[in-house]
Amino acid sequence: MRAPHEEDIDALAHLANNAKVATMVSRMPHPYTANDAADFVWRTRNGEIGKCVYAITKAENGAFIGCCGVEPHTDGKTVEIGYWLGEPYWNQGYTTEACHALVDMVFRTRQDVDQIDARCRVMNVASRRVIQKCGFQFQGSGLAASLALGSNVPVEWYRLDRKTWMSLRSWGNIA
């Protein structure tokens, strides 16, 4: 994982301009253009989207394959993790690996964070499995806005608290 940069714009636009991706992510428009990708990279670089937005890349060549990030809640003790991956890279373990790394980074570097939240669409079985493999526990369900769909969609809400993360780390492999 690394910061998104200008060289990612073409791959970002191509991978994000997929209804199967956009309709599973709350704040991604569809269609997704090269201008949207350039704006995303620019706003990320300038801190307008937050300080914890990362490109998910392939280790062997640095190719952009998706994004992940952490957004703080107003309580100052909770952050929410989010991620998406381009369809050609689904079901290969990349998202779980990125999510594990992001969770570990948050709890190791942010002593003020007591818990991490994650949400997924009720129909997104793969995302639910990533969340569960990372140790998150089901909290409830509700509705969340979808920019691509222009409406609210049913979601499940999960949480991982610091104590549970520490226990899972001491046990070794979560999944």
mmCIF file of C-alpha atoms in Angstrom:
data_model
loop_
_atom_site.group_PDB
_atom_site.id
_atom_site.type_symbol
_atom_site.label_atom_id
_atom_site.label_comp_id
_atom_site.label_asym_id
_atom_site.label_seq_id
_atom_site.Cartn_x
_atom_site.Cartn_y
_atom_site.Cartn_z
ATOM 1 C CA MET A 1 0.000 0.000 0.000
ATOM 2 C CA ARG A 2 1.099 3.523 -0.725
ATOM 3 C CA ALA A 3 -0.330 6.968 -1.412
ATOM 4 C CA PRO A 4 -2.263 7.248 -4.687
ATOM 5 C CA HIS A 5 -0.382 9.236 -7.328
ATOM 6 C CA GLU A 6 -0.766 10.565 -10.860
ATOM 7 C CA GLU A 7 0.486 7.360 -12.469
ATOM 8 C CA ASP A 8 -2.564 5.600 -10.970
ATOM 9 C CA ILE A 9 -5.159 7.782 -12.713
ATOM 10 C CA ASP A 10 -5.715 5.593 -15.774
ATOM 11 C CA ALA A 11 -5.934 2.340 -13.791
ATOM 12 C CA LEU A 12 -8.067 4.016 -11.123
ATOM 13 C CA ALA A 13 -10.533 5.352 -13.691
ATOM 14 C CA HIS A 14 -10.679 2.016 -15.514
ATOM 15 C CA LEU A 15 -11.194 -0.135 -12.401
ATOM 16 C CA ALA A 16 -13.587 2.263 -10.642
ATOM 17 C CA ASN A 17 -15.767 2.736 -13.725
ATOM 18 C CA ASN A 18 -17.505 -0.551 -13.013
ATOM 19 C CA ALA A 19 -21.035 -0.653 -11.622
ATOM 20 C CA LYS A 20 -20.173 -3.849 -9.710
ATOM 21 C CA VAL A 21 -17.571 -1.833 -7.787
ATOM 22 C CA ALA A 22 -19.297 1.559 -7.537
ATOM 23 C CA THR A 23 -22.600 0.224 -6.233
ATOM 24 C CA MET A 24 -20.809 -1.476 -3.326
ATOM 25 C CA VAL A 25 -18.951 1.681 -2.230
ATOM 26 C CA SER A 26 -20.876 4.486 -0.573
ATOM 27 C CA ARG A 27 -19.081 7.508 -2.057
ATOM 28 C CA MET A 28 -18.069 6.412 -5.547
ATOM 29 C CA PRO A 29 -19.939 7.936 -8.485
ATOM 30 C CA HIS A 30 -20.882 5.932 -11.524
ATOM 31 C CA PRO A 31 -19.861 6.390 -14.247
ATOM 32 C CA TYR A 32 -16.348 7.116 -12.961
ATOM 33 C CA THR A 33 -14.188 9.147 -15.324
ATOM 34 C CA ALA A 34 -10.496 9.994 -15.661
ATOM 35 C CA ASN A 35 -11.413 13.449 -14.323
ATOM 36 C CA ASP A 36 -12.930 11.807 -11.226
ATOM 37 C CA ALA A 37 -9.731 9.787 -10.781
ATOM 38 C CA ALA A 38 -7.494 12.839 -11.203
ATOM 39 C CA ASP A 39 -9.624 14.799 -8.732
ATOM 40 C CA PHE A 40 -9.431 11.914 -6.239
ATOM 41 C CA VAL A 41 -5.631 11.738 -6.499
ATOM 42 C CA TRP A 42 -5.312 15.535 -6.190
ATOM 43 C CA ARG A 43 -7.654 15.739 -3.172
ATOM 44 C CA THR A 44 -5.904 12.810 -1.506
ATOM 45 C CA ARG A 45 -2.483 14.391 -1.997
ATOM 46 C CA ASN A 46 -3.737 17.684 -0.533
ATOM 47 C CA GLY A 47 -5.319 16.047 2.521
ATOM 48 C CA GLU A 48 -8.882 16.910 1.527
ATOM 49 C CA ILE A 49 -10.071 13.303 1.748
ATOM 50 C CA GLY A 50 -8.173 12.501 4.911
ATOM 51 C CA LYS A 51 -4.710 11.512 5.901
ATOM 52 C CA CYS A 52 -5.232 7.746 5.660
ATOM 53 C CA VAL A 53 -6.079 6.915 2.047
ATOM 54 C CA TYR A 54 -3.956 4.303 0.320
ATOM 55 C CA ALA A 55 -3.627 2.721 -3.080
ATOM 56 C CA ILE A 56 -3.683 -1.064 -2.924
ATOM 57 C CA THR A 57 -0.937 -2.296 -5.231
ATOM 58 C CA LYS A 58 0.545 -5.566 -6.379
ATOM 59 C CA ALA A 59 3.773 -6.278 -4.505
ATOM 60 C CA GLU A 60 5.678 -7.553 -7.524
ATOM 61 C CA ASN A 61 5.193 -4.526 -9.784
ATOM 62 C CA GLY A 62 3.421 -1.754 -7.862
ATOM 63 C CA ALA A 63 0.377 -1.868 -10.174
ATOM 64 C CA PHE A 64 -2.681 -0.066 -8.813
ATOM 65 C CA ILE A 65 -5.540 -2.487 -8.079
ATOM 66 C CA GLY A 66 -7.793 -0.634 -5.604
ATOM 67 C CA CYS A 67 -8.001 1.678 -2.603
ATOM 68 C CA CYS A 68 -8.462 1.512 1.132
ATOM 69 C CA GLY A 69 -8.602 4.066 3.868
ATOM 70 C CA VAL A 70 -9.574 5.055 7.370
ATOM 71 C CA GLU A 71 -11.912 7.874 8.305
ATOM 72 C CA PRO A 72 -12.235 9.195 11.878
ATOM 73 C CA HIS A 73 -15.601 9.460 13.609
ATOM 74 C CA THR A 74 -16.496 12.559 15.584
ATOM 75 C CA ASP A 75 -16.087 10.758 18.926
ATOM 76 C CA GLY A 76 -12.297 10.725 18.477
ATOM 77 C CA LYS A 77 -12.064 7.076 19.561
ATOM 78 C CA THR A 78 -13.539 5.346 16.516
ATOM 79 C CA VAL A 79 -12.433 5.153 12.897
ATOM 80 C CA GLU A 80 -14.147 3.483 9.975
ATOM 81 C CA ILE A 81 -12.261 1.380 7.479
ATOM 82 C CA GLY A 82 -13.259 1.223 3.836
ATOM 83 C CA TYR A 83 -11.885 -0.460 0.743
ATOM 84 C CA TRP A 84 -12.569 -1.441 -2.832
ATOM 85 C CA LEU A 85 -10.743 -3.570 -5.348
ATOM 86 C CA GLY A 86 -10.932 -3.712 -9.126
ATOM 87 C CA GLU A 87 -12.972 -6.672 -10.353
ATOM 88 C CA PRO A 88 -10.050 -8.486 -12.083
ATOM 89 C CA TYR A 89 -8.416 -8.797 -8.637
ATOM 90 C CA TRP A 90 -11.378 -10.141 -6.657
ATOM 91 C CA ASN A 91 -11.114 -13.404 -4.715
ATOM 92 C CA GLN A 92 -7.318 -13.451 -4.626
ATOM 93 C CA GLY A 93 -6.763 -12.325 -1.024
ATOM 94 C CA TYR A 94 -5.645 -8.768 -1.820
ATOM 95 C CA THR A 95 -8.480 -7.081 0.076
ATOM 96 C CA THR A 96 -8.025 -9.201 3.185
ATOM 97 C CA GLU A 97 -4.285 -8.518 3.155
ATOM 98 C CA ALA A 98 -4.841 -4.758 2.792
ATOM 99 C CA CYS A 99 -7.525 -4.715 5.482
ATOM 100 C CA HIS A 100 -5.282 -6.641 7.917
ATOM 101 C CA ALA A 101 -2.440 -4.190 7.269
ATOM 102 C CA LEU A 102 -4.680 -1.162 7.738
ATOM 103 C CA VAL A 103 -6.203 -2.488 10.979
ATOM 104 C CA ASP A 104 -2.743 -3.301 12.356
ATOM 105 C CA MET A 105 -1.447 0.138 11.357
ATOM 106 C CA VAL A 106 -4.351 1.924 13.078
ATOM 107 C CA PHE A 107 -4.072 0.057 16.355
ATOM 108 C CA ARG A 108 -0.256 0.203 16.423
ATOM 109 C CA THR A 109 0.069 3.904 15.589
ATOM 110 C CA ARG A 110 -3.111 5.500 16.968
ATOM 111 C CA GLN A 111 -3.315 4.950 20.718
ATOM 112 C CA ASP A 112 -6.393 7.209 20.838
ATOM 113 C CA VAL A 113 -8.418 4.768 18.701
ATOM 114 C CA ASP A 114 -10.394 2.241 20.735
ATOM 115 C CA GLN A 115 -12.354 0.647 17.902
ATOM 116 C CA ILE A 116 -12.610 0.342 14.144
ATOM 117 C CA ASP A 117 -15.940 0.103 12.334
ATOM 118 C CA ALA A 118 -16.613 -1.446 8.935
ATOM 119 C CA ARG A 119 -19.767 -1.569 6.836
ATOM 120 C CA CYS A 120 -20.722 -3.584 3.814
ATOM 121 C CA ARG A 121 -23.804 -3.928 1.692
ATOM 122 C CA VAL A 122 -25.978 -6.773 2.896
ATOM 123 C CA MET A 123 -25.651 -8.436 -0.518
ATOM 124 C CA ASN A 124 -21.828 -8.158 -0.603
ATOM 125 C CA VAL A 125 -20.822 -11.611 0.645
ATOM 126 C CA ALA A 126 -17.141 -11.188 -0.295
ATOM 127 C CA SER A 127 -16.768 -7.930 1.634
ATOM 128 C CA ARG A 128 -18.525 -9.448 4.648
ATOM 129 C CA ARG A 129 -16.038 -12.322 4.562
ATOM 130 C CA VAL A 130 -13.072 -9.898 4.485
ATOM 131 C CA ILE A 131 -14.497 -8.074 7.506
ATOM 132 C CA GLN A 132 -15.019 -11.322 9.398
ATOM 133 C CA LYS A 133 -11.540 -12.646 8.531
ATOM 134 C CA CYS A 134 -10.103 -9.471 10.043
ATOM 135 C CA GLY A 135 -11.854 -10.177 13.355
ATOM 136 C CA PHE A 136 -14.721 -7.689 13.201
ATOM 137 C CA GLN A 137 -17.930 -8.597 15.040
ATOM 138 C CA PHE A 138 -21.453 -7.952 13.764
ATOM 139 C CA GLN A 139 -23.149 -4.973 15.453
ATOM 140 C CA GLY A 140 -26.333 -4.408 13.479
ATOM 141 C CA SER A 141 -27.851 -3.413 10.198
ATOM 142 C CA GLY A 142 -29.219 -0.214 8.750
ATOM 143 C CA LEU A 143 -29.127 2.020 5.709
ATOM 144 C CA ALA A 144 -26.260 3.957 4.134
ATOM 145 C CA ALA A 145 -26.169 6.340 1.197
ATOM 146 C CA SER A 146 -24.884 5.121 -2.162
ATOM 147 C CA LEU A 147 -23.674 7.877 -4.475
ATOM 148 C CA ALA A 148 -23.647 5.547 -7.496
ATOM 149 C CA LEU A 149 -27.245 4.463 -6.906
ATOM 150 C CA GLY A 150 -28.507 7.813 -5.641
ATOM 151 C CA SER A 151 -30.338 6.172 -2.751
ATOM 152 C CA ASN A 152 -29.895 4.453 0.576
ATOM 153 C CA VAL A 153 -28.973 0.769 0.601
ATOM 154 C CA PRO A 154 -29.127 -1.894 3.325
ATOM 155 C CA VAL A 155 -25.794 -2.398 5.091
ATOM 156 C CA GLU A 156 -24.354 -4.454 7.916
ATOM 157 C CA TRP A 157 -22.197 -2.777 10.533
ATOM 158 C CA TYR A 158 -19.226 -4.489 12.177
ATOM 159 C CA ARG A 159 -16.760 -3.415 14.871
ATOM 160 C CA LEU A 160 -13.313 -4.504 16.041
ATOM 161 C CA ASP A 161 -12.184 -3.115 19.389
ATOM 162 C CA ARG A 162 -8.585 -2.814 20.514
ATOM 163 C CA LYS A 163 -8.852 -5.552 23.185
ATOM 164 C CA THR A 164 -10.239 -8.060 20.692
ATOM 165 C CA TRP A 165 -7.539 -7.128 18.165
ATOM 166 C CA MET A 166 -4.843 -7.646 20.806
ATOM 167 C CA SER A 167 -6.286 -11.064 21.651
ATOM 168 C CA LEU A 168 -6.465 -12.068 18.009
ATOM 169 C CA ARG A 169 -2.868 -10.919 17.437
ATOM 170 C CA SER A 170 -1.693 -13.048 20.357
ATOM 171 C CA TRP A 171 -3.444 -16.102 18.876
ATOM 172 C CA GLY A 172 -1.670 -15.645 15.557
ATOM 173 C CA ASN A 173 -3.486 -15.932 12.268
ATOM 174 C CA ILE A 174 -7.063 -14.583 12.506
ATOM 175 C CA ALA A 175 -8.446 -16.273 9.426
#
